[in-house]
Tab-separated table of C-alpha atoms in Angstrom:
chain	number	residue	atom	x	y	z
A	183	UNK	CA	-33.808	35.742	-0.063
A	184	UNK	CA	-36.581	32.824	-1.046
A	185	UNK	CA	-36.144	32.100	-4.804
A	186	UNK	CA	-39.947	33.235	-6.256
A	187	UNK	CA	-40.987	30.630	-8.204
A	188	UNK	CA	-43.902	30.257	-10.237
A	189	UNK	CA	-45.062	26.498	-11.379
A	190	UNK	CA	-46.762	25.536	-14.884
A	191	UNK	CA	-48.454	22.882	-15.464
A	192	UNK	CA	-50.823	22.232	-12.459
A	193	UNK	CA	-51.666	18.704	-12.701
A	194	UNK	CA	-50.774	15.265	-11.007
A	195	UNK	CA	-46.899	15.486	-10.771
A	196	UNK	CA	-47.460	18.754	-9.980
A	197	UNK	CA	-50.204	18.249	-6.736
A	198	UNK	CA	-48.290	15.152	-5.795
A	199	UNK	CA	-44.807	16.075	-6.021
A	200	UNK	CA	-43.496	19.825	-7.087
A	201	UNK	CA	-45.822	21.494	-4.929
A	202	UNK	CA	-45.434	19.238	-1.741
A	203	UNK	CA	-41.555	20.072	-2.080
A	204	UNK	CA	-41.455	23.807	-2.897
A	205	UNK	CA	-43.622	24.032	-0.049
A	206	UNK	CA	-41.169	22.131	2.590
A	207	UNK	CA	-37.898	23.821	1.434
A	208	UNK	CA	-37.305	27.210	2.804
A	209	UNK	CA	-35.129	28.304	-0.139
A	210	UNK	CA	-38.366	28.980	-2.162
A	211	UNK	CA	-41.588	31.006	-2.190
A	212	UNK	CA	-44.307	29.674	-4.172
A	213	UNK	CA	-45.834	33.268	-5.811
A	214	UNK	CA	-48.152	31.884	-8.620
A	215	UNK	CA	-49.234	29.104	-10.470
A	216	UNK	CA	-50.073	28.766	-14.271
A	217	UNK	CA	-52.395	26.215	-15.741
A	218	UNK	CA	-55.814	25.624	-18.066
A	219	UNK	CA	-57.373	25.460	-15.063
A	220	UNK	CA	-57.555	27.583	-11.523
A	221	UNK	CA	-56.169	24.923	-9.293
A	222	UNK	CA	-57.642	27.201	-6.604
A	223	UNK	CA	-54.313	27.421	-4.361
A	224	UNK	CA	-53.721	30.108	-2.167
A	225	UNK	CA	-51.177	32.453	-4.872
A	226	UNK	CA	-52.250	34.026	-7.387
A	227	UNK	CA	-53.292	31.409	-10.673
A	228	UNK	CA	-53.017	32.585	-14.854
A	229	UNK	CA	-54.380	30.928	-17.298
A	230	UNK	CA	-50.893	31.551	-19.446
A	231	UNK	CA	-47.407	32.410	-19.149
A	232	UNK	CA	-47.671	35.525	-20.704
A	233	UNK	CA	-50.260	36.458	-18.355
A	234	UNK	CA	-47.860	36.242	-14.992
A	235	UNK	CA	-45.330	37.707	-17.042
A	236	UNK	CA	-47.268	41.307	-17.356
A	237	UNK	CA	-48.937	40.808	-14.235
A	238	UNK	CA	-46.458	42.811	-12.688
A	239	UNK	CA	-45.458	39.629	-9.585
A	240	UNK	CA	-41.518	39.103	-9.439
A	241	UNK	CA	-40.613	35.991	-10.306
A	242	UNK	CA	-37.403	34.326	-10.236
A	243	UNK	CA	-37.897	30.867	-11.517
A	244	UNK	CA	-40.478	28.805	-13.005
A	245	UNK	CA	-41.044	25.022	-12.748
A	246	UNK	CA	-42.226	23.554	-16.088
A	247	UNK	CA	-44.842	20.267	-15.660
A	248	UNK	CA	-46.494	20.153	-18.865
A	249	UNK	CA	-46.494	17.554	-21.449
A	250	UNK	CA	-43.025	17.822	-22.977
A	251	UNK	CA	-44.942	18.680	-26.480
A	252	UNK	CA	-45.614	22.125	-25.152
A	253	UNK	CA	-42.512	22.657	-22.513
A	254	UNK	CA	-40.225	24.398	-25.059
A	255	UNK	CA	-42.699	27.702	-26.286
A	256	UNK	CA	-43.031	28.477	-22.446
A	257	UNK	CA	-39.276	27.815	-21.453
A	258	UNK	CA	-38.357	30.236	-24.245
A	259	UNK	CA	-40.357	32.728	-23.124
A	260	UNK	CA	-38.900	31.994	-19.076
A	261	UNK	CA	-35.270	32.110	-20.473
A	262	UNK	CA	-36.296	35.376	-22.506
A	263	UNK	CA	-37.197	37.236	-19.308
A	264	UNK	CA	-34.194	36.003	-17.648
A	265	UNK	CA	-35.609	33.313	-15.308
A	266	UNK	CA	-34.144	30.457	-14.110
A	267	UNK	CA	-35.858	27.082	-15.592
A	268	UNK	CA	-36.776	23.877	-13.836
A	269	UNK	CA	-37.625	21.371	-16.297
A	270	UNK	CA	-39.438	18.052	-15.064
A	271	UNK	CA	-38.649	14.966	-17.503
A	272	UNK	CA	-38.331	14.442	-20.103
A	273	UNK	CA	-36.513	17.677	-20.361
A	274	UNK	CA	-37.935	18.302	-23.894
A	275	UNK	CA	-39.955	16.298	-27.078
A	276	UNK	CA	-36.505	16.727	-29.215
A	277	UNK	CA	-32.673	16.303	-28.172
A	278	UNK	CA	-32.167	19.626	-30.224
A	279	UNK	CA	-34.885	21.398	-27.905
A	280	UNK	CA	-33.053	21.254	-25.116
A	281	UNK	CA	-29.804	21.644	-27.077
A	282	UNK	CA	-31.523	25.252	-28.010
A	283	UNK	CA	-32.636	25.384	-24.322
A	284	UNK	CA	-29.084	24.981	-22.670
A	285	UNK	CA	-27.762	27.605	-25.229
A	286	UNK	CA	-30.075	30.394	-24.455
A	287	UNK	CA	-29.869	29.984	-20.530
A	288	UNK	CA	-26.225	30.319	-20.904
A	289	UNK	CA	-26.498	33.439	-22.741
A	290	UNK	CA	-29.215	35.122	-20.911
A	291	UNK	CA	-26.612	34.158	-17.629
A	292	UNK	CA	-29.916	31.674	-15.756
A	293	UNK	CA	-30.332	28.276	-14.649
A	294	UNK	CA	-31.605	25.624	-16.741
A	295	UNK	CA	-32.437	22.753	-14.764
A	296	UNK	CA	-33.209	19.298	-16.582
A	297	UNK	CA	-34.671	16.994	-13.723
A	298	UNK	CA	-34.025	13.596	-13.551
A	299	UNK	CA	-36.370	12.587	-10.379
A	300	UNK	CA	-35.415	9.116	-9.924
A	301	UNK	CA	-32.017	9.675	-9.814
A	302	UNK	CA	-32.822	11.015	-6.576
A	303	UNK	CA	-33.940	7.717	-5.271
A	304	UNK	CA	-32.687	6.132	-1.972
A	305	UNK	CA	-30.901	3.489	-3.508
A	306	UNK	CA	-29.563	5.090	-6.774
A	307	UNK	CA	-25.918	6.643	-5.121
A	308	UNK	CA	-25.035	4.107	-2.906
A	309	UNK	CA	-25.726	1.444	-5.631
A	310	UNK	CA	-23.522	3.567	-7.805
A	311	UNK	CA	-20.668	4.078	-5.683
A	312	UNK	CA	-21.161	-0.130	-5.053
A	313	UNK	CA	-20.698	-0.782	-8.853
A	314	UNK	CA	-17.834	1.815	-9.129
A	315	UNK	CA	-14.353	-0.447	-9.904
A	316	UNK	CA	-16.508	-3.885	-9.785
A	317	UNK	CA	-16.954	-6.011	-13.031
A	318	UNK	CA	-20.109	-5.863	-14.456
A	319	UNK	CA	-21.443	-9.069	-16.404
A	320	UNK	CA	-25.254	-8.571	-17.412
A	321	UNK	CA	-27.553	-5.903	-16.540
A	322	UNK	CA	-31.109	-6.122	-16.762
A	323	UNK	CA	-33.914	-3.196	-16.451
A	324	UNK	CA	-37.691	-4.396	-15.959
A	325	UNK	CA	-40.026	-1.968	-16.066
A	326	UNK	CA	-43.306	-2.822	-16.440
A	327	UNK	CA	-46.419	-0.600	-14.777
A	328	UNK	CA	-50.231	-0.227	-15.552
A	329	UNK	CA	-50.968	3.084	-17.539
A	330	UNK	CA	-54.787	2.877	-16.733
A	331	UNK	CA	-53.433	3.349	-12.851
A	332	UNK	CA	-50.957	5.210	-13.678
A	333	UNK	CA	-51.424	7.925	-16.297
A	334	UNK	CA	-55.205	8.078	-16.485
A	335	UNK	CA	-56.577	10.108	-18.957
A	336	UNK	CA	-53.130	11.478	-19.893
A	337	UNK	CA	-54.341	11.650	-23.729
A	338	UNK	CA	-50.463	13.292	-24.350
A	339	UNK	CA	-48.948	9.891	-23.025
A	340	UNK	CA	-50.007	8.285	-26.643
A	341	UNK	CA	-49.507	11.660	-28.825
A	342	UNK	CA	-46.133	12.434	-30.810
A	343	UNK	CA	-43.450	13.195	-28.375
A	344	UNK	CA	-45.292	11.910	-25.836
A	345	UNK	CA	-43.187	8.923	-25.356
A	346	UNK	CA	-45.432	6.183	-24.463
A	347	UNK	CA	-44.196	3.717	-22.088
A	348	UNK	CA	-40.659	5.433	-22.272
A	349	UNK	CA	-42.541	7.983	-20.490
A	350	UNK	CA	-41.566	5.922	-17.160
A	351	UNK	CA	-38.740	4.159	-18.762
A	352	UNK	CA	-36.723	6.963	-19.273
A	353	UNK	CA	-36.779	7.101	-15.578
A	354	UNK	CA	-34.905	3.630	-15.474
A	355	UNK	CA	-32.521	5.144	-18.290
A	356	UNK	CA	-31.844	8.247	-15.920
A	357	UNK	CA	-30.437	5.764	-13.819
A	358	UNK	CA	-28.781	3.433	-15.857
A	359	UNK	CA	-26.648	6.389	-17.164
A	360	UNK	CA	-25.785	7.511	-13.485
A	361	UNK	CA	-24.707	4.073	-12.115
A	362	UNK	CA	-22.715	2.257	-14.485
A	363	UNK	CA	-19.410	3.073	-15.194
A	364	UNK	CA	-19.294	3.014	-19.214
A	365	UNK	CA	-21.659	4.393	-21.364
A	366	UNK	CA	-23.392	2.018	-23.492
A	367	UNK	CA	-25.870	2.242	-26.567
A	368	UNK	CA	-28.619	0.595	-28.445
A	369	UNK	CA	-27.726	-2.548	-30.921
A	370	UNK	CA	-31.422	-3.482	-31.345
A	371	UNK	CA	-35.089	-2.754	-30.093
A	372	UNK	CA	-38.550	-3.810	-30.899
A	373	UNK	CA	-41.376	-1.303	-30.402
A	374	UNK	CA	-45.261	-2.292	-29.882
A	375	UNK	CA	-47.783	0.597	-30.972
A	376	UNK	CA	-51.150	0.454	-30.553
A	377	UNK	CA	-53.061	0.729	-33.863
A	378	UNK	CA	-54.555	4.103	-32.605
A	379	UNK	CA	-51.794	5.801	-30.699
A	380	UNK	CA	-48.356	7.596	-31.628
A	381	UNK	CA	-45.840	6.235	-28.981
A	382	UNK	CA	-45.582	2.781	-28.264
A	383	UNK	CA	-47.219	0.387	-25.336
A	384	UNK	CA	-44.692	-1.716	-24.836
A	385	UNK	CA	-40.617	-1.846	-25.918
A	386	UNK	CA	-37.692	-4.472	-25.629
A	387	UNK	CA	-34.212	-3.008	-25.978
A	388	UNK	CA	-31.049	-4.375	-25.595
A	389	UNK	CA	-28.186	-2.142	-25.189
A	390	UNK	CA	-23.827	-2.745	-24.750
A	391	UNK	CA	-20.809	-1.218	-23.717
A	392	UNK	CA	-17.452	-0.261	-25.000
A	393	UNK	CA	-16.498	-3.807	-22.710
A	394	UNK	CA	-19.390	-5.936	-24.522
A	395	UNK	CA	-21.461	-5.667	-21.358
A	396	UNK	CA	-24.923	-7.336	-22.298
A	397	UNK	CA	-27.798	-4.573	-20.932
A	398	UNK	CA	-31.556	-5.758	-21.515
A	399	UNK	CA	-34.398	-3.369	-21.061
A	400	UNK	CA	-37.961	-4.733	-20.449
A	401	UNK	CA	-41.009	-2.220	-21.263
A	402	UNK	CA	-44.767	-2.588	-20.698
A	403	UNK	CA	-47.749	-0.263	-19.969
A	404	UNK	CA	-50.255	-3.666	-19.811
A	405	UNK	CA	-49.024	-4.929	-16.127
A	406	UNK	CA	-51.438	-5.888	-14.011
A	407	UNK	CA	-51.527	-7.020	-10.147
A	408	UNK	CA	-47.448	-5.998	-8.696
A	409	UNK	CA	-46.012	-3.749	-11.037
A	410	UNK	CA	-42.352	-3.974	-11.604
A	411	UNK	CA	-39.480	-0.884	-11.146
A	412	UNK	CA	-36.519	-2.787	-11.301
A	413	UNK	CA	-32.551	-3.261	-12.441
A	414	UNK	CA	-30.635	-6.320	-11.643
A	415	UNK	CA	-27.086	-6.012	-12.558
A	416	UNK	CA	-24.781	-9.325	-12.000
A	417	UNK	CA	-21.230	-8.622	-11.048
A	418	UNK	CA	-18.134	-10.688	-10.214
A	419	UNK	CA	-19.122	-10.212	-6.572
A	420	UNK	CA	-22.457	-11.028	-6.411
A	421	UNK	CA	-25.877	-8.998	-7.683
A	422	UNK	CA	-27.156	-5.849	-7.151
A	423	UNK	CA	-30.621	-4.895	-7.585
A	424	UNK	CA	-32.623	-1.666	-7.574
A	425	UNK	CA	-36.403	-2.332	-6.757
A	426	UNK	CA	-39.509	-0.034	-6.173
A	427	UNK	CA	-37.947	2.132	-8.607
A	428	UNK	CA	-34.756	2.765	-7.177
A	429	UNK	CA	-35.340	2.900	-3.172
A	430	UNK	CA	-34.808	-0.165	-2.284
A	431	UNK	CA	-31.298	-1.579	-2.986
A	432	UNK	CA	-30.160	-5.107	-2.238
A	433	UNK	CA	-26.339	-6.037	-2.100
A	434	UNK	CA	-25.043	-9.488	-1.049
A	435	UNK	CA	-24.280	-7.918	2.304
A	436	UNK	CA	-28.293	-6.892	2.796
A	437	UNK	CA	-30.564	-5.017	2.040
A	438	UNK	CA	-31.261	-1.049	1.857
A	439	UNK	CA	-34.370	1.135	1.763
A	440	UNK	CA	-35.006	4.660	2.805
A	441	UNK	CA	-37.884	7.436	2.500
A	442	UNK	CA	-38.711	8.952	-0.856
A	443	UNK	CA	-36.950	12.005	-1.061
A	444	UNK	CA	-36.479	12.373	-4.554
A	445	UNK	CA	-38.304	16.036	-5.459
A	446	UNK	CA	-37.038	17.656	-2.240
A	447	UNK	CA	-33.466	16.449	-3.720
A	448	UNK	CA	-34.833	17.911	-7.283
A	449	UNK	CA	-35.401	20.830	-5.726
A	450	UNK	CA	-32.223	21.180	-2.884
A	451	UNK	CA	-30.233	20.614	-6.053
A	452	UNK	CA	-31.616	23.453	-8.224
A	453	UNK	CA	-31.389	25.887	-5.377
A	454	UNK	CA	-28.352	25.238	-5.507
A	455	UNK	CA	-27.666	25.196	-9.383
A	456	UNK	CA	-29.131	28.791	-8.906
A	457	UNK	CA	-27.036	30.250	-6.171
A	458	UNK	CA	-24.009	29.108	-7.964
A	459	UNK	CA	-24.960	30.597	-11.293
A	460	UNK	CA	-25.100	27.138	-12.832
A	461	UNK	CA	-27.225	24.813	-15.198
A	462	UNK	CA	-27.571	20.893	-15.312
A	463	UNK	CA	-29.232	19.281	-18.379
A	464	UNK	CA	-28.192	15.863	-19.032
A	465	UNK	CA	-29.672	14.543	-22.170
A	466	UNK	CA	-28.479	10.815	-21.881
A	467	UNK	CA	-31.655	9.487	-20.965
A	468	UNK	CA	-33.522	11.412	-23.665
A	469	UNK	CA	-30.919	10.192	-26.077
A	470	UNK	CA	-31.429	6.438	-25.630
A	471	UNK	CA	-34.953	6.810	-26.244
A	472	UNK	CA	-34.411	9.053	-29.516
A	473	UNK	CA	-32.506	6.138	-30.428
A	474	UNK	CA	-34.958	3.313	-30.090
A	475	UNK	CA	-37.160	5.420	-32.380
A	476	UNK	CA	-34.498	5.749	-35.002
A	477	UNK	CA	-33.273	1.957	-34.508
A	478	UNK	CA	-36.186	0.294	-33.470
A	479	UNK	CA	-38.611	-2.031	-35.114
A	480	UNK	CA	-42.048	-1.001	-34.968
A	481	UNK	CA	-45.227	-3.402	-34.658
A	482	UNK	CA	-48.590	-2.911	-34.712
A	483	UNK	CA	-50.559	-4.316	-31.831
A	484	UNK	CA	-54.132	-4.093	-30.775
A	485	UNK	CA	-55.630	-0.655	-29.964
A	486	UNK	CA	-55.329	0.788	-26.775
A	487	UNK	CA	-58.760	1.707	-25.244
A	488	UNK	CA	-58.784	3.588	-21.699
């Protein structure tokens, strides 16, 4: 039987990716939508959780796209009534959210899903299984996009918890932490926030390893004209390089790039987290960025104006 899921949180990520996938994969039915506004779809649409919850509709699952600030109230209330939780990234505004999270979806016996989308990319597991027994000198991670095209209007971008620019560069983290071989962590970072805004605009951030590896991480919501999605790790045979975000991988041998398939992935694998009775939250990515703000120097730049 199709797993009934219900997705809150109607908005861009939502449009462009969640729904486009539910609706290609057999293993789900799409049975109602929650959001602030009727996104006029052809299921049934609440203005709250609580709402679809006495509306009497079975639902098995729920996918959770709203701004992380809000994601833990209604994944509470999911894991109370014993369904299974999809939760798009950043899997929560605090580590010990989602500590909570993975604690009461063990205990109420659902899945808890903490997506890492570009994980999913083309290039992500064949660069990994590349690096795997190779010696890795320097690794560095330019990401560097323009919010206005971006995240437009996304007022929750520049709010506490919103993340800022680690909004997208936690998606180059997510794949840091799944490619290279040792874990590393943060020695020093410098964070630019605008004057008027919560979360920073721009971050530098230089990580190692247990083996001294050297890992630099470039971040900037101000590019204009070719925006940049890339890692470029040196190795004792040659470089590998992740571009376009992960789906296009270049080795010395050539070069590699596929079709996007990285939320029908997110979604293949939590249909099959829930058949198997299992959950998947990997806070790595989440943690790095916690640690910049603990560790990281803040400056004041100009203010940000949309």
């Amino acid at each position: 039987m199709a797993i009934r899921i219900a997705v809150i949180g109607v908005g861009k990520i939502a449009r462009d990716q969640h729904l486009p996938a539910i609706a290609a994969n057999p293993a789900y039915e799409l049975v109602a939508t929650v959001s602030r506004h009727d996104p006029e779809l052809s299921v049934p649409w609440f203005a709250d959780l609580d709402d679809l919850l006495a509306s009497g509709i079975t639902v098995d699952a729920v996918a959770l796209c709203t701004p992380p600030q809000v994601r833990y109230g209604l994944a509470v209330k999911a894991l109370q009534h014993k369904l299974h939780v999809f939760l798009e990234k950043p899997p929560g505004a605090t580590l010990a959210e989602v500590e909570s999270l993975r604690a009461m979806a063990d205990e109420a016996g659902v899945t808890l899903f903490a997506s890492w989308h570009s994980r999913y990319a083309a290039g992500v597991e064949p660069a990994r299984a590349w690096l795997a027994g190779r010696s890795i000198r320097d690794v560095r991670i330019i990401w560097r996009e323009d919010v206005r095209v971006w995240h437009p209007g996304q007022a929750w971008i520049w709010q506490a918890g919103g993340l800022g620019v680690f909004d997208p560069g936690i998606n180059a983290l997510s794949i840091a932490t799944h490619i290279l071989p040792r874990p590393f962590f943060l020695t020093e970072a410098t964070l630019e926030m605008p004057s008027n805004c919560q979360a920073p605009i721009a971050a530098d951030l230089s990580f190692t390893d247990s083996a001294g590896t050297p890992i630099h991480m470039d971040l900037d919501f101000r590019q204009t004209g070719p925006q940049s999605w890339d890692i470029i790790i040196q190795t004792d045979d040659g470089e590998l390089k992740l571009a376009k975000g992960g789906s296009v991988l270049t080795l010395p041998e050539g070069v590699r790039e596929d079709e996007d398939r990285e939320y029908p992935e997110l979604y293949a694998r939590f249909a099959a987290l829930v058949a198997g009775g299992q959950s998947d939250v990997d806070i790595a990515p989440l943690r790095h960025v916690a640690d910049a703000f603990l560790r990281g120097h803040m400056r004041a730049v100009e203010p940000f104006i949309e």
